[in-house]
Coordinates of C-alpha atoms in Angstrom, one line a residue:
E1383 CA -19.3 -14.6 2.8
A1384 CA -16.6 -15.9 5.2
G1385 CA -13.8 -13.8 3.6
S1386 CA -14.7 -14.5 0.0
F1387 CA -16.6 -12.6 -2.7
D1388 CA -18.9 -14.4 -5.1
L1389 CA -17.5 -13.2 -8.4
D1390 CA -20.2 -14.8 -10.4
A1391 CA -22.9 -13.0 -8.4
I1392 CA -21.0 -9.7 -9.1
R1393 CA -20.8 -10.4 -12.8
E1394 CA -24.5 -11.1 -12.9
L1395 CA -25.2 -7.5 -11.8
G1396 CA -23.7 -6.2 -15.1
E1397 CA -26.9 -6.6 -17.2
P1398 CA -29.3 -5.2 -14.7
F1399 CA -27.1 -2.1 -14.3
E1400 CA -27.0 -1.7 -18.1
D1401 CA -30.8 -1.9 -18.3
L1402 CA -31.2 0.6 -15.5
A1403 CA -28.8 3.0 -17.1
A1404 CA -30.8 2.8 -20.4
A1405 CA -34.0 3.5 -18.5
V1406 CA -32.6 6.5 -16.7
A1407 CA -31.2 7.8 -20.0
T1408 CA -34.6 7.5 -21.6
L1409 CA -36.2 9.3 -18.8
Q1410 CA -33.6 12.1 -19.0
R1411 CA -34.4 12.6 -22.7
R1412 CA -38.2 12.7 -22.0
V1413 CA -37.7 15.3 -19.3
N1414 CA -35.5 17.4 -21.6
D1415 CA -38.1 17.1 -24.4
A1416 CA -40.9 18.3 -22.0
E1417 CA -39.1 21.6 -21.2
S1418 CA -40.9 24.5 -22.7
A1419 CA -41.1 28.3 -22.2
W1420 CA -44.9 27.8 -22.3
L1421 CA -45.0 25.8 -19.0
I1422 CA -46.1 27.7 -15.9
G1423 CA -43.4 28.5 -13.3
P1424 CA -44.2 25.8 -10.7
L1425 CA -44.1 23.0 -13.4
Q1426 CA -40.8 24.3 -14.8
H1427 CA -39.4 24.2 -11.3
R1428 CA -40.5 20.6 -10.8
L1429 CA -39.0 19.6 -14.1
A1430 CA -35.7 21.2 -13.2
S1431 CA -35.7 19.4 -9.9
V1432 CA -36.3 16.1 -11.6
E1433 CA -33.6 16.7 -14.1
Q1434 CA -31.1 17.6 -11.4
E1435 CA -32.0 14.4 -9.5
L1436 CA -31.7 12.3 -12.7
T1437 CA -28.3 13.8 -13.4
Q1438 CA -27.0 12.9 -10.0
Q1439 CA -28.4 9.4 -10.1
S1440 CA -27.0 8.9 -13.6
R1441 CA -23.5 9.7 -12.2
L1442 CA -23.9 7.4 -9.3
L1443 CA -25.2 4.6 -11.6
A1444 CA -22.2 5.1 -13.9
N1445 CA -19.9 4.6 -10.9
A1446 CA -21.8 1.5 -9.8
S1447 CA -21.7 0.0 -13.3
T1448 CA -17.9 0.7 -13.5
T1449 CA -17.4 -0.9 -10.1
V1450 CA -19.3 -4.0 -11.1
R1451 CA -17.3 -4.3 -14.4
L1452 CA -13.9 -3.8 -12.7
A1453 CA -14.6 -5.7 -9.4
P1454 CA -13.7 -9.2 -10.6
A1455 CA -10.2 -8.1 -11.7
L1456 CA -9.8 -6.1 -8.5
L1457 CA -10.7 -9.2 -6.6
G1458 CA -8.2 -11.4 -8.3
A1459 CA -10.3 -13.1 -10.9
D1460 CA -7.7 -12.9 -13.7
A1461 CA -4.6 -13.2 -11.5
P1462 CA -3.9 -12.8 -7.7
R1463 CA -3.9 -9.2 -6.5
R1464 CA -1.8 -7.9 -3.7
Y1465 CA -2.6 -4.7 -1.9
F1466 CA -0.7 -2.6 0.7
V1467 CA -2.8 -1.1 3.5
A1468 CA -1.3 1.8 5.4
F1469 CA -2.8 2.6 8.8
V1470 CA -2.2 6.2 9.6
T1471 CA -2.8 8.4 12.7
P1472 CA -3.2 12.2 12.8
A1473 CA -1.8 12.1 16.4
E1474 CA 1.5 12.7 14.6
A1475 CA 0.5 14.8 11.6
R1476 CA 1.6 14.1 8.0
G1477 CA 0.4 15.7 4.8
L1478 CA -1.4 12.4 4.0
V1479 CA -3.4 12.6 7.2
G1480 CA -0.8 11.1 9.6
F1481 CA 2.1 8.9 10.5
M1482 CA 2.0 5.3 9.3
G1483 CA 2.6 3.2 12.3
N1484 CA 1.2 -0.1 11.0
W1485 CA 0.6 -1.7 7.7
A1486 CA -0.9 -4.9 6.2
E1487 CA -0.5 -6.8 3.0
I1488 CA -3.7 -8.4 1.6
T1489 CA -3.7 -10.9 -1.2
V1490 CA -6.9 -11.6 -3.2
T1491 CA -7.2 -14.8 -5.3
D1492 CA -10.4 -15.4 -7.2
G1493 CA -12.4 -13.4 -4.6
R1494 CA -10.7 -14.9 -1.5
L1495 CA -9.0 -12.4 0.8
E1496 CA -6.0 -13.4 2.9
L1497 CA -3.7 -11.5 5.3
T1498 CA -0.3 -12.3 3.9
G1499 CA 1.8 -9.7 5.7
F1500 CA 1.6 -7.3 8.7
G1501 CA 4.0 -5.2 10.7
T1502 CA 5.1 -1.8 11.9
D1503 CA 7.0 1.0 10.1
E1504 CA 10.1 -0.2 11.9
D1505 CA 9.8 -3.6 10.2
L1506 CA 9.9 -1.9 6.8
N1507 CA 12.7 0.5 7.8
R1508 CA 14.9 -2.4 8.7
G1509 CA 13.6 -4.8 6.0
G1510 CA 14.8 -6.0 2.7
D1511 CA 18.0 -7.7 1.4
D1512 CA 19.9 -4.4 1.2
P1513 CA 18.4 -1.7 3.5
D1514 CA 21.3 0.6 2.8
G1515 CA 20.9 0.4 -0.9
R1516 CA 17.2 1.1 -1.4
R1517 CA 16.3 3.8 -4.0
I1518 CA 13.3 5.9 -4.8
T1519 CA 13.4 7.0 -8.4
G1520 CA 10.3 9.2 -8.6
P1521 CA 8.0 10.9 -9.1
P1522 CA 10.4 13.9 -9.6
E1523 CA 8.2 16.3 -7.7
F1524 CA 8.3 13.9 -4.7
I1525 CA 12.1 13.7 -4.8
D1526 CA 12.5 17.5 -5.2
L1527 CA 10.1 18.5 -2.4
Y1528 CA 10.4 15.6 0.1
G1529 CA 13.6 13.7 -0.7
Q1530 CA 15.5 15.8 1.9
F1531 CA 13.4 14.2 4.7
G1532 CA 15.3 10.9 4.8
L1533 CA 13.9 9.6 1.6
V1534 CA 16.6 10.4 -0.9
Q1535 CA 20.2 11.0 0.2
P1536 CA 22.9 12.6 -2.0
D1537 CA 24.1 9.2 -3.2
G1538 CA 20.5 8.4 -4.4
T1539 CA 19.7 5.9 -1.6
T1540 CA 17.1 6.3 1.1
G1541 CA 17.9 7.1 4.7
R1542 CA 17.6 4.5 7.5
V1543 CA 14.0 5.3 8.3
P1544 CA 12.2 6.3 5.0
W1545 CA 8.8 4.9 6.0
K1546 CA 8.5 7.4 8.9
N1547 CA 8.1 10.3 6.5
I1548 CA 6.7 8.6 3.4
T1549 CA 3.3 10.1 4.0
M1550 CA 4.5 13.7 4.1
P1551 CA 3.0 14.7 0.7
P1552 CA -0.7 15.3 0.9
D1553 CA -1.4 13.4 -2.3
L1554 CA -1.9 9.6 -2.5
T1555 CA -1.3 9.7 -6.3
V1556 CA 2.2 10.7 -5.4
V1557 CA 2.7 8.6 -2.3
G1558 CA 1.2 5.4 -3.8
P1559 CA 3.9 5.0 -6.5
V1560 CA 6.6 5.6 -3.9
M1561 CA 5.2 2.9 -1.6
A1562 CA 4.9 0.6 -4.6
E1563 CA 8.6 1.1 -5.4
L1564 CA 9.9 1.0 -1.9
Y1565 CA 7.9 -1.9 -0.4
P1566 CA 9.6 -4.7 -2.4
Q1567 CA 12.9 -3.2 -1.4
S1568 CA 11.8 -3.3 2.2
G1569 CA 11.1 -7.0 2.4
G1570 CA 7.6 -7.0 0.7
S1571 CA 6.3 -8.2 -2.7
P1572 CA 5.2 -6.2 -5.7
I1573 CA 1.8 -4.6 -5.1
D1574 CA -1.2 -3.7 -7.3
G1575 CA -2.4 -0.8 -5.1
V1576 CA -2.4 1.0 -1.8
F1577 CA -5.2 1.7 0.7
V1578 CA -4.9 4.3 3.4
V1579 CA -7.0 3.9 6.6
D1580 CA -7.2 6.3 9.5
P1581 CA -8.5 5.6 13.1
A1582 CA -12.1 6.4 11.9
G1583 CA -11.6 3.8 9.2
I1584 CA -10.6 1.2 11.8
A1585 CA -13.6 2.1 13.8
A1586 CA -15.8 1.6 10.7
L1587 CA -14.2 -1.8 10.1
M1588 CA -15.0 -2.8 13.7
R1589 CA -18.7 -2.3 13.1
F1590 CA -18.5 -5.6 11.1
S1591 CA -15.6 -7.4 12.9
G1592 CA -16.9 -6.7 16.4
P1593 CA -15.1 -5.7 19.7
V1594 CA -11.4 -6.4 20.1
R1595 CA -9.7 -7.7 23.2
V1596 CA -5.9 -7.4 23.4
D1597 CA -3.4 -8.5 26.1
G1598 CA -2.6 -5.6 28.4
L1599 CA -5.9 -3.8 28.1
D1600 CA -8.5 -4.4 30.8
R1601 CA -11.5 -3.7 28.6
A1602 CA -12.7 -4.6 25.1
L1603 CA -12.4 -2.0 22.4
T1604 CA -15.5 -1.3 20.3
S1605 CA -16.3 0.7 17.2
A1606 CA -17.4 3.5 19.5
T1607 CA -14.2 3.6 21.6
V1608 CA -11.3 2.5 19.4
E1609 CA -10.8 5.8 17.6
Q1610 CA -10.4 7.7 20.9
F1611 CA -8.1 5.0 22.2
I1612 CA -5.8 5.1 19.1
L1613 CA -5.6 8.9 19.0
K1614 CA -5.2 9.7 22.7
D1615 CA -5.9 7.0 25.4
Q1616 CA -3.2 4.6 24.3
Y1617 CA -0.5 7.3 25.0
L1618 CA -1.6 7.9 28.6
S1619 CA 0.4 4.9 29.6
M1620 CA 3.4 4.2 27.4
E1621 CA 4.0 0.6 28.6
G1622 CA 3.2 -1.8 25.8
R1623 CA 1.9 1.0 23.5
T1624 CA 3.4 -0.4 20.3
D1625 CA 2.3 -3.9 21.0
L1626 CA -1.3 -2.8 21.8
L1627 CA -1.7 -0.8 18.6
D1628 CA -0.1 -3.6 16.5
A1629 CA -2.5 -6.1 18.1
I1630 CA -5.6 -3.9 17.5
A1631 CA -4.9 -3.4 13.8
R1632 CA -3.9 -7.0 13.2
T1633 CA -6.9 -8.4 15.0
V1634 CA -9.4 -6.1 13.2
V1635 CA -8.0 -6.9 9.7
A1636 CA -7.9 -10.6 10.4
D1637 CA -11.5 -10.6 11.7
V1638 CA -12.9 -8.6 8.8
L1639 CA -11.2 -10.9 6.3
Q1640 CA -12.9 -13.9 7.9
T1641 CA -16.4 -12.5 8.5
S1642 CA -19.4 -12.1 6.3
L1643 CA -20.2 -8.5 5.3
P1644 CA -23.7 -6.9 5.1
E1645 CA -25.3 -5.7 1.9
P1646 CA -23.5 -3.0 -0.2
T1647 CA -25.9 -0.2 0.8
R1648 CA -25.0 -0.6 4.4
L1649 CA -21.3 -0.7 3.6
A1650 CA -21.7 2.5 1.6
R1651 CA -23.5 4.2 4.5
T1652 CA -20.7 3.2 6.8
F1653 CA -17.7 4.1 4.7
G1654 CA -19.1 6.8 2.5
P1655 CA -18.8 9.5 5.1
L1656 CA -15.1 8.7 5.6
V1657 CA -14.3 9.6 2.0
P1658 CA -14.6 13.4 2.2
T1659 CA -12.6 13.4 5.4
R1660 CA -9.8 11.3 3.8
G1661 CA -10.5 8.5 6.3
V1662 CA -10.3 5.9 3.5
M1663 CA -8.3 6.4 0.3
A1664 CA -7.2 4.2 -2.5
W1665 CA -4.6 4.1 -5.3
S1666 CA -4.1 1.5 -8.0
T1667 CA -1.3 0.7 -10.5
H1668 CA -4.1 -0.1 -13.1
P1669 CA -5.2 3.1 -14.9
D1670 CA -8.9 2.1 -15.3
E1671 CA -9.2 1.2 -11.6
Q1672 CA -7.4 4.4 -10.6
A1673 CA -9.9 6.4 -12.7
L1674 CA -12.7 4.7 -10.8
F1675 CA -11.1 5.7 -7.4
T1676 CA -10.9 9.3 -8.8
D1677 CA -14.6 9.2 -9.8
L1678 CA -15.5 8.0 -6.4
A1679 CA -13.5 10.9 -4.9
M1680 CA -11.4 8.4 -2.8
D1681 CA -8.1 8.7 -4.7
G1682 CA -6.6 10.8 -2.0
S1683 CA -5.3 13.4 -4.5
L1684 CA -4.7 17.0 -3.6
A1685 CA -7.1 18.0 -6.4
T1686 CA -9.9 15.8 -4.8
W1687 CA -9.1 17.2 -1.4
M1688 CA -9.3 20.7 -2.7
G1689 CA -12.6 20.1 -4.5
D1690 CA -14.2 23.5 -5.2
D1691 CA -12.4 25.2 -2.3
E1692 CA -9.8 27.9 -2.9
A1693 CA -7.3 26.5 -0.4
V1694 CA -6.4 23.7 2.0
I1695 CA -3.7 23.4 4.6
A1696 CA -1.5 20.3 5.2
R1697 CA 0.4 19.8 8.4
N1698 CA 3.6 17.8 9.1
N1699 CA 4.8 17.2 12.6
G1700 CA 8.3 18.6 13.2
G1701 CA 8.8 17.5 16.8
A1702 CA 8.6 13.7 16.6
N1703 CA 5.8 13.5 19.1
K1704 CA 2.0 12.7 19.3
I1705 CA 0.8 16.2 20.0
D1706 CA -1.0 17.1 16.8
I1707 CA -4.4 15.8 17.8
Y1708 CA -4.4 18.5 20.4
V1709 CA -3.8 21.3 17.9
T1710 CA -7.2 22.5 16.6
E1711 CA -8.0 24.8 13.6
E1712 CA -10.9 27.1 13.1
W1713 CA -11.6 28.6 9.6
E1714 CA -13.5 31.8 8.9
A1715 CA -13.9 34.0 5.9
T1716 CA -13.0 37.7 6.2
A1717 CA -13.7 40.7 4.0
D1718 CA -10.1 40.5 2.6
G1719 CA -9.5 36.8 2.5
V1720 CA -9.4 33.8 5.0
R1721 CA -8.4 33.6 8.6
V1722 CA -7.5 30.3 10.4
T1723 CA -6.9 30.1 14.1
F1724 CA -4.7 27.3 15.3
T1725 CA -4.8 26.5 19.1
N1726 CA -2.6 24.1 21.0
T1727 CA -4.9 22.6 23.6
A1728 CA -2.2 20.2 24.9
P1729 CA -1.0 20.7 28.5
A1730 CA 2.6 21.4 29.4
T1731 CA 2.7 18.6 32.0
G1732 CA 0.7 15.6 32.9
L1733 CA 1.1 13.5 29.7
P1734 CA 3.9 11.2 28.7
D1735 CA 7.0 12.8 27.1
Y1736 CA 6.3 10.7 24.0
V1737 CA 3.2 12.9 23.6
I1738 CA 4.1 16.4 24.7
G1739 CA 7.9 16.2 24.6
N1740 CA 9.9 16.8 21.4
T1741 CA 13.3 16.1 19.9
V1742 CA 14.1 19.7 19.0
G1743 CA 14.7 21.2 22.5
L1744 CA 11.4 23.1 22.8
P1745 CA 9.5 23.4 26.2
S1746 CA 7.2 20.5 27.0
G1747 CA 3.8 20.8 25.4
T1748 CA 5.1 22.8 22.4
S1749 CA 4.1 21.7 18.9
R1750 CA 6.5 22.3 16.0
T1751 CA 4.6 22.0 12.8
R1752 CA 5.5 22.4 9.1
Y1753 CA 2.4 24.0 7.5
T1754 CA 1.8 24.1 3.7
L1755 CA -1.0 26.3 2.4
Y1756 CA -2.2 25.0 -1.1
T1757 CA -4.1 27.5 -3.2
R1758 CA -5.6 27.7 -6.7
R1759 CA -4.5 31.3 -7.0
E1760 CA -1.3 33.1 -5.9
V1761 CA -1.2 34.5 -2.4
V1762 CA -0.9 38.3 -2.3
T1763 CA -0.4 38.6 1.5
L1764 CA 0.2 35.9 4.2
T1765 CA 0.5 36.8 7.8
V1766 CA 0.9 35.1 11.2
N1767 CA -0.5 37.1 14.1
G1768 CA -0.7 40.1 11.8
R1769 CA 3.0 40.0 10.7
D1770 CA 4.2 39.0 7.3
Q1771 CA 5.2 35.3 7.3
P1772 CA 8.3 34.2 5.4
V1773 CA 7.4 31.2 3.3
A1774 CA 9.0 28.7 0.9
V1775 CA 7.1 29.0 -2.4
A1776 CA 6.7 26.1 -4.8
T1777 CA 4.1 24.4 -7.0
E1778 CA 2.8 21.0 -6.2
Q1779 CA 0.4 18.9 -8.3
G1780 CA -0.5 22.1 -10.2
F1781 CA -1.3 24.2 -7.1
F1782 CA 0.6 27.0 -5.4
A1783 CA 2.3 25.8 -2.2
Y1784 CA 3.4 28.1 0.6
T1785 CA 5.4 26.3 3.4
F1786 CA 6.4 27.7 6.8
V1787 CA 7.2 26.4 10.3
V1788 CA 5.5 27.5 13.5
D1789 CA 6.3 26.6 17.1
L1790 CA 3.2 26.8 19.3
A1791 CA 3.4 26.6 23.1
A1792 CA 0.9 24.8 25.2
G1793 CA -2.3 26.7 25.5
E1794 CA -1.4 29.3 22.9
S1795 CA -2.9 30.2 19.5
F1796 CA -1.8 31.8 16.3
V1797 CA -3.8 33.4 13.6
L1798 CA -3.0 32.7 9.9
E1799 CA -4.5 35.1 7.4
W1800 CA -4.0 35.3 3.6
Q1801 CA -5.4 37.1 0.6
L1802 CA -5.4 35.6 -2.9
A1803 CA -4.6 37.4 -6.2

């Protein structure tokens, strides 16, 4: 209500959840006891269906119970909590969805949420008492694989623009600790966790905050139009682009923190679909809370993203443009492995240079992308358009990682195929 959570009301949910969990466990035991080879087939099928449903509901109930137990601490009951919110956009691809253009700092004290910081990546790149002396000390895998991209220089300090590439790894359990270390050195305060939100996440927030009007835009943005605007429409005219995006994110966050939210089931229906698409992710410095985010499949880890699949592909923009939303991918299984077709639907002319130009001397409309294929098993063959593709081979978060760079001209496609051991 009005930007505050009623912590006592949340605590009172603990006992009902425990009672419900006990009832479900009792029902599970009775269903198990009822199983018998003497039962006719249709009844066995019905019992199996009930057992499967109870197993699923038991898991959901366990997550809900854990959330109720941890929520007061998450919401600053014991001490104020401070969270960093990274707004990312896949218009310029990064392994962790996209480039972080804007960020917010939210402080929670005894259930009361406040916006205590907001800015752009440039504010953090220039921030701190000693911008030239900032250091990232780990994780080691991050330094080894991504330090070269302006994050760790030979003398151990960061480059001048470390926040531009901080979301290159596809794993928030790696990026979160780096943000937590770098943010206080960039003018911020120590944080308790990181939330990552993409344009679909902003659209979801706007279902509760309402339309947004910003100076320089002749129409109000709604939850139905804001995602398209952030991804494409804002770049059609470059005048005031940064100010507009900053104003949208700042207004949405401020409005959400001052409004009253609907019941949890409606919130779950709104944000739940964003979890599998990595539209909303969370990382915590507190192990029990991090375990909850993992159980909820919103920890943004490479393992969660992979799920039961054999492979995923992360993309990182190599041309410093906003062309990646125009590069589509289509997956299909083949008799020998997997085929993915990437198509650059961007035009060669007609869009601002900021979108279809690049900083590496390629023709307008060309995308340069650093692709990394992550697999559970080693790759036997990997081809691009039928030819063997040279790759940099590594392991990342326990998975095999195969990295290569492809330049794709406007209107062209390439076919990536691989076979696993």
